Amino acid sequence: MAERRLGLMLALVALSAATGTESVIRTFTPFYFTVEPADTLAIRGSSVILNCSVFAEPGAKIEWRKDGTFLNLVSDERRQMLPEGSLLIQSVVHSKHHKPDEGFYQCVATIDSLGTIVSRTAKMTVAGLPRFNGQPVATSVHQGDTTLLGCEVNADLVPFVRWEHNRQLVALEGRFLKLPSGALEISNASDSDAGPYRCSVETAGSSKTSDEVELTVLPEMGAERKLKFLQQPVPISKVSGQTVILPCVVSGHPTPTIHWTRSEETISERSQRITLVGDGSLQITDVTEEDAGIYECLAENGNETLQAQAELNVQVPPRFLKRPVNIYAHESMDIVFECEVTGAPMPTVKWIKNGDMVIPSDYFKIVNEQNLQVLGLVKSDEGLYQCVAENDVGNERASAQLIILEHAAATAGLLPSAPRDAVALLVSTRFIKLTWRPPAEPNGEILAYSVYYAKDGANRERVENTSRPGDLEVTIGELMPDVKYVFRVVAHNKHGAGESSAPFKVATQPEVQVPGPAQNLVAQANSPTSITVTWQEPHSDNGPIANYKLYYMENGAGSEQDVDVGSLSYTMNGLKKFTEYSFRVVAYNKHGPGVSTEEVVATTYSGVPSASPQNVTLEVRNSKSIVVHWQPPPPGTHNGVITGYNIRYKKGGRRGETDTTGGNQLSQIIDGLERNTEYSFRVSAITVNGTGPSSDWVSAETFESDLDESRVPDKPSSLHVRPLINGIVVSWTPPENQNIVVRGYAIGYGIGSPHAETTRVDYKQRYYTIENLEPNSHYVITLKAYNKIGEGIPLYESTATRPLTVPDPSPMLPPVGVQATVLTHDTIRVTWADSSLPKNQKITDARFYTIHWKTNYPANTKYKTADTTTLSYIVSGLKPNTLYEFSVRVTKGRRLSTWSMTAHGTTFETVPTSPPKDLTVVSKEGKPRTIIVNWQPPSEANGKITGYIIYYSTDINAETHDWVVEPVVGDRLTHQIQDLTLDTAYYFKIQARNSKGMGPLSEFVQFRTPKAPGSSGKIGKNPPVMDSPSGTRHSISGHNSPHGSPTSGLDSSTMLIIIISVGVFTIIMVVIIALICTRRTNYQQKKKRAACKSANGSHKYKGNSKDVKPPDLWIHHERLELKPIDKSPDPNPVMTDTPIPRNSQDITPVENSMDKDHHQRRNSYLGRELEDGMSTLSGRRGLRPKMMMPFDAQPPQPVISAHPIHSLDNPHHHHLCDGPSSPTRSYLHHQINSRPLGPSVSPVDRANSTESVRNTPNSDMSPAPSSQTHPSENVETDVPVVSYLPGSQEEESNRSVPTAHVRPSHPLKSFAVIAIPPASSSYEAASSATPLLSQPGTNPQVHSVKTASIGTLGRSRSPVAVTVPSAPDVAESTKMLEDSDSNYGPDELTEEMAHLKGLMKDLNVITTA
């Protein structure tokens, strides 16, 4: 056929050349797509662009089609076409029930003078909201083994899955691999892989994170573990060019080796395209058709073998092997567009002409399944043809142009006359052979003959040309049996085509052996729903008729259907009213179907309309008229020709009136109505058979007066929304300006955008329910009033529909055995059992558990919830030291249980995370040198507050460890500090502590002491601080008063006398102390050893009924930790009496590298009774003493620790045990500082360097219970004693004299005051000192405890190490008191006190002189 067409074209060219004329040849116009839209995955709420670009001369008109329908982009607010032709969709809308943007898109380009081409079909899919089909499950893995963490999401969300470990993104390389399902494979696990994991799905619109699960890495014990598949390969299909991963994840010990085979051939990593990833998964990049096949994974470790297989199917998009080409042709010719495609699966081929699908017919045929043949061309066949190839993974198209040439105009000369005597020489069922005689007047040589033929009655002619000049016959084939054709013949000479012969008709022979057509086919309507069809037997049946097949079809809709009939008539029932149907009959015999009859048409009878008119609306024109609008009943319900409409209207409950219109009229004005009156209307359709059903009543109220409609209405005055599960109730109030006509309200709504859907309601309506919405979704609603001019200003509101909760009448049993296990200060693990599960508690269905928890403080705390699919859940993010209650319920499908019984758990304590609040400092009335510090507990205590530490200093720029420290027990919120310097600015700050450590420091508060007694101090917070010049700091030589006030100068003689006196006094004190130690050594040794033995056995002294509470002050190397041994039971404390105790775990161990010779040392106390028993800082001399404490930021430095000694008239002393595990005191091993403290220091210098000793009174008036024990440290050291005497005449004779132990610094330093036994009643009268610990009795004393604050404010001095023994427990202190009482006799003490008093008198005489 193609060769014949080619020969025809050559003949035409030769014909044109021979005749000397040529047709006007038009050229083909380049017209094609340079860019076509591609399949796109869009994100809800984001924007997406579908690209399209066309090369055309002249420019082409571009349109877009979605799902076969052209888009109207002029009035679309979200979709618009870019200048080059691409389609921009803004704010993609997508919900469960509303998906306006998802579908198939095509770009359509048109040139009016040429034709239309259509781009490839692009599928746009909108990704759903990130959600998890299943949560990851906590798991454990042995070191070196492989594990898998699942993350179940929809397939379209897998590319967006990310994994996090310890809240850090996991790099998917090396040992970490994300499988096609989204699961995370971890191979060769190590300890660093342990910890929490979670997966997240992040899209441009939103993100969601899964539950956090714990991966536990177990040590490899070497025991054999069976091999098991964690993930097997599964059948998969991929498009050529993509990357595929065939997972094969195996766990077991010994570690297995994984191999892959394909078609029983081992796969080696022979190219860069094929690699093993993870622990053995196979990855193939850029897959081809040759990669398709069955793959098998084999895992073996020497003990056993596992294998699994899966098929890889590679799909290939359509690809053209041969594209159609442009064709020139003349009318009546036959042409073939050739198109050859390939792909996997094999593509199907369709043809498009000028943008419309080509439907195969007698003249348009698909040949060889891919080529398009057009028979008997006519002028309208000209245009653009596209070959469209489609399969499951894509579609492609190629275009070609057909140009119909005009026949060449006749040249100057005579044309042939008509051929003569054309007749059918041979007639068959499928072909006819024609013959004719030459024209009577050939007027030259006849070059060829053309035979034109067509079906009788058809307008499209085909042509068949003779192959050689002089041929007078031709055979026309490919005809239909028993069909009448019309033929004519035309002769051609060199001048052109001559006259045509007269047309003549020839009918092909009918098929033999099969029946002919049935005779006299008649279809007659019986009723509106039935038609009877009758016929007679065929004239030529070629044997007995087996049956008839009646074909029928509703004209203009649907496809042809058939029914088998054994008789010569059939009644079709159940047809549509007033509908045209076509019928034909085919007779069957043993050879098959015969010739079909011609179609006959019949129409069912009409009936009354079966539906009412649609969309009946009312428009109030003015105060006296209303316009009624409607639409005809839905198609198919007319049941005849609509001849008119019946309009019935009434006022109130009256009978009403009726108005009738013509059948083509769809509105009617009702005049003569009353003002401000409500009317109701309904409409019904009319046919010749009667009136159909009426529409529902709709009402409108005429205006009270004629309003303005020259402008749009104002915006509604209010808009309210109330969400439901699947709907939203919208209510509003009309615009405030009632003088403008409001015809109604337009309500727009959508998820994230109010332009997705729009509905209109009547102007009288004040509420509307939006239905069929998606539960638990955020909608934006807009409301606009409108009239004939247009829509007014919108009013916006947004809300979220309620989540879907469906109660189930048969709830499940609640979980049992709920337990709460505290893990950390903010984490509790909740576990439970499910009684509806089997005994092994294995979950095999889709149930999940909901845990909710809350704390009862404050009382209105809301529950928090979480879901899990396992029988345990770790609740994190809790508050420290807080009691929580937990309960669980189970959900399975639509069934859920009640909440289980509650379990309780209290989180562990942690260090305070906020400082104490409301720090204030006030001066005590009547005592200008005494201040009261008040505060409130920290807002985030994170545990029971066991103590506070007050820091104060006169230098705001001093290091924290240079500030003076005041420890306070945890139940106190006020503290007094006395003996401060007048008219001096002090800075205060405070920190709290609990059992876990110290909290942050508060901001400092400034307080200035009064200038003189009776005046009040000034307080400020965070004032500007100016560094003092070095020249203005306190003098070291003593020319300043103890607190910075000026004193009279001393001449050189006086200074010399004072220096000599102090030196003599110091020597005398050393001699006296040595004598006392020597005289009591023998007497004390036995008692001390007995006490040491008792302490080594029990670490505790057996006390008497007297409860003693010795203070203890510990300063840790890492952080300052002050803990009280005991606290007062007084519910309303005013002042503190006990330093904060320490726990044994807080003490840093010390290297055992010190001197092994442990000597006994004693510690003396000098007591002084204060008038109010308040804390006293003694011995201040111009410069505030400081406490040097090691902190993390500074290296250890030598410091001085001062221990107050007994008053000289209060002979109570304590001794040390020789044993290495003495519980009385815990000494650190230090080496003695060799720095000498010579007696050449002047008394004034002594005064300036005297350590501050504070007196911390106890407000307890009764002994505290000895309920706490103090762990002893089995460490001792040598402590040399150096005594310092007061060096100022201002101090009373009984002021405390501290004893300094010189030690090098150490990370752990203890400042402890040894408890002093109470004095007897006879001695109290003669002593001026206050007992350090109160004792029970009729007249209890306020006991004071003296502790030392070490350091010097603003003074440069070489620090020396400090060692202070720790205080024993209450019971130990009691035992010590007994020992002390027994160690001293009255005579010895009286003698010692007499010597000391004498020396003091001598010193006073010398200094006075």
PDB file of N, CA and C in Angstrom, residues 452-477:
ATOM      1  N   TYR A 452     -13.257   7.008  -8.762  1.00  0.00           N
ATOM      2  CA  TYR A 452     -13.755   7.541  -7.488  1.00  0.00           C
ATOM      3  C   TYR A 452     -14.946   6.695  -7.072  1.00  0.00           C
ATOM      4  N   TYR A 453     -14.993   6.326  -5.761  1.00  0.00           N
ATOM      5  CA  TYR A 453     -16.095   5.496  -5.284  1.00  0.00           C
ATOM      6  C   TYR A 453     -16.399   5.849  -3.834  1.00  0.00           C
ATOM      7  N   ALA A 454     -17.641   5.580  -3.470  1.00  0.00           N
ATOM      8  CA  ALA A 454     -18.091   5.851  -2.092  1.00  0.00           C
ATOM      9  C   ALA A 454     -19.321   5.006  -1.829  1.00  0.00           C
ATOM     10  N   LYS A 455     -19.617   4.828  -0.549  1.00  0.00           N
ATOM     11  CA  LYS A 455     -20.863   4.156  -0.190  1.00  0.00           C
ATOM     12  C   LYS A 455     -22.031   5.002  -0.655  1.00  0.00           C
ATOM     13  N   ASP A 456     -23.074   4.343  -1.049  1.00  0.00           N
ATOM     14  CA  ASP A 456     -24.249   5.061  -1.518  1.00  0.00           C
ATOM     15  C   ASP A 456     -24.775   5.942  -0.383  1.00  0.00           C
ATOM     16  N   GLY A 457     -24.869   7.232  -0.627  1.00  0.00           N
ATOM     17  CA  GLY A 457     -25.350   8.180   0.362  1.00  0.00           C
ATOM     18  C   GLY A 457     -24.265   8.859   1.155  1.00  0.00           C
ATOM     19  N   ALA A 458     -22.998   8.413   1.061  1.00  0.00           N
ATOM     20  CA  ALA A 458     -21.900   9.024   1.815  1.00  0.00           C
ATOM     21  C   ALA A 458     -21.295  10.174   1.017  1.00  0.00           C
ATOM     22  N   ASN A 459     -20.706  11.136   1.712  1.00  0.00           N
ATOM     23  CA  ASN A 459     -20.109  12.302   1.069  1.00  0.00           C
ATOM     24  C   ASN A 459     -18.618  12.131   0.823  1.00  0.00           C
ATOM     25  N   ARG A 460     -17.968  11.173   1.504  1.00  0.00           N
ATOM     26  CA  ARG A 460     -16.518  11.003   1.415  1.00  0.00           C
ATOM     27  C   ARG A 460     -16.200   9.989   0.311  1.00  0.00           C
ATOM     28  N   GLU A 461     -15.504  10.469  -0.736  1.00  0.00           N
ATOM     29  CA  GLU A 461     -15.099   9.613  -1.843  1.00  0.00           C
ATOM     30  C   GLU A 461     -13.668   9.138  -1.662  1.00  0.00           C
ATOM     31  N   ARG A 462     -13.450   7.920  -2.145  1.00  0.00           N
ATOM     32  CA  ARG A 462     -12.087   7.415  -2.218  1.00  0.00           C
ATOM     33  C   ARG A 462     -11.697   7.336  -3.701  1.00  0.00           C
ATOM     34  N   VAL A 463     -10.432   7.222  -3.952  1.00  0.00           N
ATOM     35  CA  VAL A 463      -9.941   7.202  -5.324  1.00  0.00           C
ATOM     36  C   VAL A 463      -8.969   6.041  -5.501  1.00  0.00           C
ATOM     37  N   GLU A 464      -9.017   5.423  -6.645  1.00  0.00           N
ATOM     38  CA  GLU A 464      -8.080   4.382  -7.025  1.00  0.00           C
ATOM     39  C   GLU A 464      -7.584   4.716  -8.433  1.00  0.00           C
ATOM     40  N   ASN A 465      -6.269   4.805  -8.616  1.00  0.00           N
ATOM     41  CA  ASN A 465      -5.675   5.188  -9.896  1.00  0.00           C
ATOM     42  C   ASN A 465      -5.091   3.959 -10.602  1.00  0.00           C
ATOM     43  N   THR A 466      -5.149   4.049 -11.915  1.00  0.00           N
ATOM     44  CA  THR A 466      -4.520   2.976 -12.695  1.00  0.00           C
ATOM     45  C   THR A 466      -3.017   3.091 -12.546  1.00  0.00           C
ATOM     46  N   SER A 467      -2.372   1.953 -12.632  1.00  0.00           N
ATOM     47  CA  SER A 467      -0.928   1.926 -12.392  1.00  0.00           C
ATOM     48  C   SER A 467      -0.114   2.228 -13.644  1.00  0.00           C
ATOM     49  N   ARG A 468      -0.678   1.984 -14.836  1.00  0.00           N
ATOM     50  CA  ARG A 468       0.077   2.226 -16.076  1.00  0.00           C
ATOM     51  C   ARG A 468      -0.803   2.964 -17.067  1.00  0.00           C
ATOM     52  N   PRO A 469      -0.233   3.802 -17.936  1.00  0.00           N
ATOM     53  CA  PRO A 469      -1.025   4.440 -18.982  1.00  0.00           C
ATOM     54  C   PRO A 469      -1.601   3.387 -19.939  1.00  0.00           C
ATOM     55  N   GLY A 470      -2.823   3.580 -20.316  1.00  0.00           N
ATOM     56  CA  GLY A 470      -3.476   2.671 -21.239  1.00  0.00           C
ATOM     57  C   GLY A 470      -4.322   1.620 -20.561  1.00  0.00           C
ATOM     58  N   ASP A 471      -4.185   1.457 -19.170  1.00  0.00           N
ATOM     59  CA  ASP A 471      -5.017   0.485 -18.463  1.00  0.00           C
ATOM     60  C   ASP A 471      -6.463   0.958 -18.481  1.00  0.00           C
ATOM     61  N   LEU A 472      -7.383   0.023 -18.790  1.00  0.00           N
ATOM     62  CA  LEU A 472      -8.805   0.361 -18.867  1.00  0.00           C
ATOM     63  C   LEU A 472      -9.619  -0.431 -17.849  1.00  0.00           C
ATOM     64  N   GLU A 473      -8.986  -0.923 -16.792  1.00  0.00           N
ATOM     65  CA  GLU A 473      -9.695  -1.630 -15.737  1.00  0.00           C
ATOM     66  C   GLU A 473      -8.935  -1.476 -14.423  1.00  0.00           C
ATOM     67  N   VAL A 474      -9.681  -1.654 -13.343  1.00  0.00           N
ATOM     68  CA  VAL A 474      -9.098  -1.550 -11.994  1.00  0.00           C
ATOM     69  C   VAL A 474      -9.950  -2.371 -11.043  1.00  0.00           C
ATOM     70  N   THR A 475      -9.318  -2.906 -10.013  1.00  0.00           N
ATOM     71  CA  THR A 475     -10.028  -3.697  -9.008  1.00  0.00           C
ATOM     72  C   THR A 475     -10.072  -2.901  -7.702  1.00  0.00           C
ATOM     73  N   ILE A 476     -11.278  -2.709  -7.219  1.00  0.00           N
ATOM     74  CA  ILE A 476     -11.484  -1.993  -5.951  1.00  0.00           C
ATOM     75  C   ILE A 476     -11.719  -3.032  -4.861  1.00  0.00           C
ATOM     76  N   GLY A 477     -10.828  -3.086  -3.883  1.00  0.00           N
ATOM     77  CA  GLY A 477     -10.953  -4.059  -2.800  1.00  0.00           C
ATOM     78  C   GLY A 477     -11.340  -3.423  -1.476  1.00  0.00           C
TER      79      GLY A 477
END
